[in-house]
XYZ file of N, CA, C and O in Angstrom:
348
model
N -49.988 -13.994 7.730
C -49.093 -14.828 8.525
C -47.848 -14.001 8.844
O -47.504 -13.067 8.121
N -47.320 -14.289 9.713
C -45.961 -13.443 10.360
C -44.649 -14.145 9.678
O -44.250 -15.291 9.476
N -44.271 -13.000 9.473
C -42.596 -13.352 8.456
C -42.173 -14.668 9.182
O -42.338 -15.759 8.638
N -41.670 -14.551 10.316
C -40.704 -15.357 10.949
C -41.155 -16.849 10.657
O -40.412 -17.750 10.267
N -42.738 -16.957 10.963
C -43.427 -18.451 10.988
C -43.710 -18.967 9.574
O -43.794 -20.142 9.216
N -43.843 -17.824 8.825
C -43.715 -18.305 7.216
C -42.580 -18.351 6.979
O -42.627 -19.174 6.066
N -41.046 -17.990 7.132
C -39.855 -18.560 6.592
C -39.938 -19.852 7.700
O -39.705 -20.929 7.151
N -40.179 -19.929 8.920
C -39.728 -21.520 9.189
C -40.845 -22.552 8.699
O -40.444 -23.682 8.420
N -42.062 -22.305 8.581
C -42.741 -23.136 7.959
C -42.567 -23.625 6.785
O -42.742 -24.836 6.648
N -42.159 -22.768 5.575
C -41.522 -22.729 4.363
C -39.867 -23.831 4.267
O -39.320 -24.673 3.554
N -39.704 -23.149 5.385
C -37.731 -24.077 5.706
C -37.438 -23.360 4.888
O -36.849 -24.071 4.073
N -37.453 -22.050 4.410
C -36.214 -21.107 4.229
C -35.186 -20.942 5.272
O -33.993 -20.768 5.023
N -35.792 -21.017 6.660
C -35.111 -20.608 7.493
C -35.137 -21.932 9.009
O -35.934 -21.562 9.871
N -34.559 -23.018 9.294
C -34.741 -23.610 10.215
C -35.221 -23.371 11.242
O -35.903 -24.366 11.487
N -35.328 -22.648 12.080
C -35.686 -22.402 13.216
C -36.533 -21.097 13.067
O -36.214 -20.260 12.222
N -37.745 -20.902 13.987
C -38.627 -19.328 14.326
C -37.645 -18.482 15.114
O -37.810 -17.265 15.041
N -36.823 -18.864 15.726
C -36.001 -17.628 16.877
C -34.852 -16.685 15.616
O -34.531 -15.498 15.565
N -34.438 -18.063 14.600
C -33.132 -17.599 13.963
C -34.014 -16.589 12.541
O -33.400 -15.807 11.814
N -35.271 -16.826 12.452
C -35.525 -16.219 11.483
C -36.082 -14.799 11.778
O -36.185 -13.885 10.960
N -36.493 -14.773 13.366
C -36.573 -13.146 13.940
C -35.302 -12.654 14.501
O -35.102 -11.467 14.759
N -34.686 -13.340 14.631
C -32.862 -12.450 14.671
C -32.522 -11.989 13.216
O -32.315 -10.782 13.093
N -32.430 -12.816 12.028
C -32.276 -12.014 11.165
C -33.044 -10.789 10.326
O -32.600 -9.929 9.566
N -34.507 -11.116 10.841
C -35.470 -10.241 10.613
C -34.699 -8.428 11.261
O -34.398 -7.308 10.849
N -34.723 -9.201 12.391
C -34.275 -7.737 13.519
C -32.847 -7.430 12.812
O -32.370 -6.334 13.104
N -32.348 -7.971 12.220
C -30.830 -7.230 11.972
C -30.399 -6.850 10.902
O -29.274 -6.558 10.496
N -32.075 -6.890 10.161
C -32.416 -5.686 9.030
C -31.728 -6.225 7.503
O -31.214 -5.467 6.681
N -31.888 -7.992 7.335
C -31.480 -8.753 6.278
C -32.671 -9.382 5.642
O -32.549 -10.468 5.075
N -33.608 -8.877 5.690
C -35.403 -9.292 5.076
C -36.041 -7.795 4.549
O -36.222 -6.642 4.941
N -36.180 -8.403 3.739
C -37.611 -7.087 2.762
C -38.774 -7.865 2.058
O -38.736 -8.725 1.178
N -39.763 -7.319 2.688
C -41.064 -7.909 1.747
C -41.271 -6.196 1.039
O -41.450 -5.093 1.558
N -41.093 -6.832 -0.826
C -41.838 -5.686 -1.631
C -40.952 -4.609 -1.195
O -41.478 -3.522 -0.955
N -39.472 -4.762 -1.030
C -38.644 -3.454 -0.889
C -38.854 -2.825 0.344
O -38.454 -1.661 0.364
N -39.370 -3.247 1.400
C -39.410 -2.818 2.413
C -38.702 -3.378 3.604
O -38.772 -4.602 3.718
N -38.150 -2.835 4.356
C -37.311 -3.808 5.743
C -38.221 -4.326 6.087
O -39.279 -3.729 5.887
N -38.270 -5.602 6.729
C -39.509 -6.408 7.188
C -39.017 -6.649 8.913
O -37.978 -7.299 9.033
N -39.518 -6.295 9.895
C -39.436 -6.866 10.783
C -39.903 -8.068 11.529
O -41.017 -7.562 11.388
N -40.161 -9.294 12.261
C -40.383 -10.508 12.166
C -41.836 -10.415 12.806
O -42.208 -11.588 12.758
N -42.658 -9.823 13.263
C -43.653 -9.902 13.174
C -44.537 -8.772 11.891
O -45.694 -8.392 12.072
N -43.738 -8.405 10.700
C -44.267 -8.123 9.357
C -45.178 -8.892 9.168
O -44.988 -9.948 9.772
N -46.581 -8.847 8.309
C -47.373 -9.795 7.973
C -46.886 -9.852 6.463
O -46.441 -8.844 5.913
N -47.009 -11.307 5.696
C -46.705 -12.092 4.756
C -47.876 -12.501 4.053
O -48.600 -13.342 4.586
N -48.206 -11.975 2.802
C -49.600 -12.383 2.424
C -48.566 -13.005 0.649
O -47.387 -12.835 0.338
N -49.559 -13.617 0.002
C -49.263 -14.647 -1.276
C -49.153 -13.267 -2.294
O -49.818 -12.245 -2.460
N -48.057 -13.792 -2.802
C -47.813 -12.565 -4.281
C -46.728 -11.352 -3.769
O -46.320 -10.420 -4.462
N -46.327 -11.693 -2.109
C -45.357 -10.982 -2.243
C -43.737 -11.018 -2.283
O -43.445 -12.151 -1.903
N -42.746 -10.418 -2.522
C -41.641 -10.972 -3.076
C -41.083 -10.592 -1.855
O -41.587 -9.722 -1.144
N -39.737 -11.404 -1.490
C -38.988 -11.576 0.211
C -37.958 -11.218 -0.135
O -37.924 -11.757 -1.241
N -36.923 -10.631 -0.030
C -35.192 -10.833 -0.504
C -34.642 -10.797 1.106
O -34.874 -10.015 2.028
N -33.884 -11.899 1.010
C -33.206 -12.424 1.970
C -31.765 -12.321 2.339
O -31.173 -12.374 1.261
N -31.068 -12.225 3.106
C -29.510 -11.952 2.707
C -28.967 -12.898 3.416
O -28.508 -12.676 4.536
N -28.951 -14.120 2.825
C -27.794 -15.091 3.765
C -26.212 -14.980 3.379
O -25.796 -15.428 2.311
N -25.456 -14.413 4.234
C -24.053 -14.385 4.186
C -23.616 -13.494 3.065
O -23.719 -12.269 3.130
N -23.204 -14.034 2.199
C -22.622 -13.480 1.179
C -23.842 -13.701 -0.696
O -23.547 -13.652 -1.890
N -25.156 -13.931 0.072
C -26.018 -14.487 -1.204
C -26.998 -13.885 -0.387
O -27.141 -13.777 0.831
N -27.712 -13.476 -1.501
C -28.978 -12.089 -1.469
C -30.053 -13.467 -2.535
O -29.794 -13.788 -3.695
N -31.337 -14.087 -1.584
C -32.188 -14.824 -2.232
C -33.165 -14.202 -2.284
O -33.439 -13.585 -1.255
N -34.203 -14.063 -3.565
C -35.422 -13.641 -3.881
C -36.234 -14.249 -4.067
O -36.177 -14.914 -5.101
N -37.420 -14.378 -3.215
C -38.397 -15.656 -3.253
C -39.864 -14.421 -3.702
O -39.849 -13.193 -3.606
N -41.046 -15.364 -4.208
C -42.220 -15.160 -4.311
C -43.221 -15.974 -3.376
O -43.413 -17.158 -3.654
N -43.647 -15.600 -2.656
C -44.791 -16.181 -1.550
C -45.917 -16.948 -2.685
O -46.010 -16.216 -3.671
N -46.593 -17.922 -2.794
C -47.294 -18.756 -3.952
C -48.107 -19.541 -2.974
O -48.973 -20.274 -3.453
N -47.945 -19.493 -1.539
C -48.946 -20.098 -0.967
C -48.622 -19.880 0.801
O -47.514 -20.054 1.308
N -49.805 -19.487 1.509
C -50.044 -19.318 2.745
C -50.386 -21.006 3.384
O -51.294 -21.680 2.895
N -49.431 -21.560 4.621
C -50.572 -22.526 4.943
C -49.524 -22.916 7.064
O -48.354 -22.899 7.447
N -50.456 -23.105 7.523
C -50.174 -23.199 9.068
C -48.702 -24.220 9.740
O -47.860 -24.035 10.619
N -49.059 -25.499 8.597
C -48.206 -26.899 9.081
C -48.044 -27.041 7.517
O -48.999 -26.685 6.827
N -46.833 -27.568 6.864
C -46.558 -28.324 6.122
C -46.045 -29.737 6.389
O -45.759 -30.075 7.538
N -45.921 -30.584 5.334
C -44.675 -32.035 5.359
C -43.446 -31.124 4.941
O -43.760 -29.983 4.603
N -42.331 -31.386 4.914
C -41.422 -31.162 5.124
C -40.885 -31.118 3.328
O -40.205 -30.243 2.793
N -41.618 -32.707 2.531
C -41.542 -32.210 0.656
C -42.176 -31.793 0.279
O -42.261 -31.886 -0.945
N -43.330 -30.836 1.156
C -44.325 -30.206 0.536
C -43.958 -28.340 0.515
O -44.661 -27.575 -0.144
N -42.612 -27.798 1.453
C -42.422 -27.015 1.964
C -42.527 -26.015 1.065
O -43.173 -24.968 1.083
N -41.533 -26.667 -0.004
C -40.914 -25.469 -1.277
C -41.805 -25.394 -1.949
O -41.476 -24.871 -3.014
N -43.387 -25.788 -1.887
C -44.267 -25.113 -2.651
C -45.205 -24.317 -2.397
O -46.262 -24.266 -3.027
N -44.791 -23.383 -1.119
C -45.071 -22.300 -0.211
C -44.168 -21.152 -1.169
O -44.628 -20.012 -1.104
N -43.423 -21.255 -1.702
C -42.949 -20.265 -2.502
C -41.977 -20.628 -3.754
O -41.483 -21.743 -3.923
N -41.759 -19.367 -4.707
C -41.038 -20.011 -5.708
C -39.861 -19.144 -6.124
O -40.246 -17.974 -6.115
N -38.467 -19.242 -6.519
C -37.206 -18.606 -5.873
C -37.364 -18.030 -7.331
O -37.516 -18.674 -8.369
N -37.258 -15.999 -7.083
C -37.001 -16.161 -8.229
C -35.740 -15.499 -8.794
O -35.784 -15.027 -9.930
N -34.579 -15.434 -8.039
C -33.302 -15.317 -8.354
C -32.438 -15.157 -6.867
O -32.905 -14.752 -5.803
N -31.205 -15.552 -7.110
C -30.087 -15.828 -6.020
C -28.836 -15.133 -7.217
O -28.319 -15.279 -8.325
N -28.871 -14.382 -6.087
C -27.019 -13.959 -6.550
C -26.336 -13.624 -5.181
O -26.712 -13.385 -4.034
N -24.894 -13.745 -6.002
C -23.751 -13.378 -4.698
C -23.569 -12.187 -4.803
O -23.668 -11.570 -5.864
N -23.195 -11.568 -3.404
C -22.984 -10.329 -3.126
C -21.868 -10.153 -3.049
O -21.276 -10.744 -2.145
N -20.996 -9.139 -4.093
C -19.579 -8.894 -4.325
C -19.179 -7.947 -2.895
O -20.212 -7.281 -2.965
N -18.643 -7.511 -1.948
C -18.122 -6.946 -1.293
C -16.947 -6.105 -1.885
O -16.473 -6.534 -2.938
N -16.560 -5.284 -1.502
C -15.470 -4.388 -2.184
C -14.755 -3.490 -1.196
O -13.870 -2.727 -1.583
């Protein structure tokens, strides 16, 4: 599955356009790698995300096309958030 449609399917990320802008502006890594928004996304791999001033680390735990909306967050499972000190 393609990064962008697995973070909005997931609702990590609201929207498919906003999650390939941040893709493109080099704030996504699958497995330590820059991910660009058509990256493919397979289960077992780890995402780190950089929203704003917080760097989130998710685990992919499930691939699927359409979710419900309380079913989302069990498309993946977070496995640490920290803030990013600037200096």
């Amino acid at each position: 599955m393609r990064l962008d449609k697995f973070l909005k399917v997931s609702r990590l990320i609201k929207r498919r356009t906003l999650a390939k802008e941040v893709a493109d502006q080099g704030r996504i890594s699958i497995n330590g790698i820059q991910a660009k928004a058509s990256s493919t996304v397979s289960v077992g791999d780890t995402l780190q995300i950089r929203f704003g001033q917080k760097l989130v680390t998710v685990e992919v735990t499930s691939l699927k096309e359409t979710v419900r909306k309380d079913e989302a967050s069990m498309l993946y499972k977070i496995i640490k958030e920290e803030k990013i000190v600037s200096e």
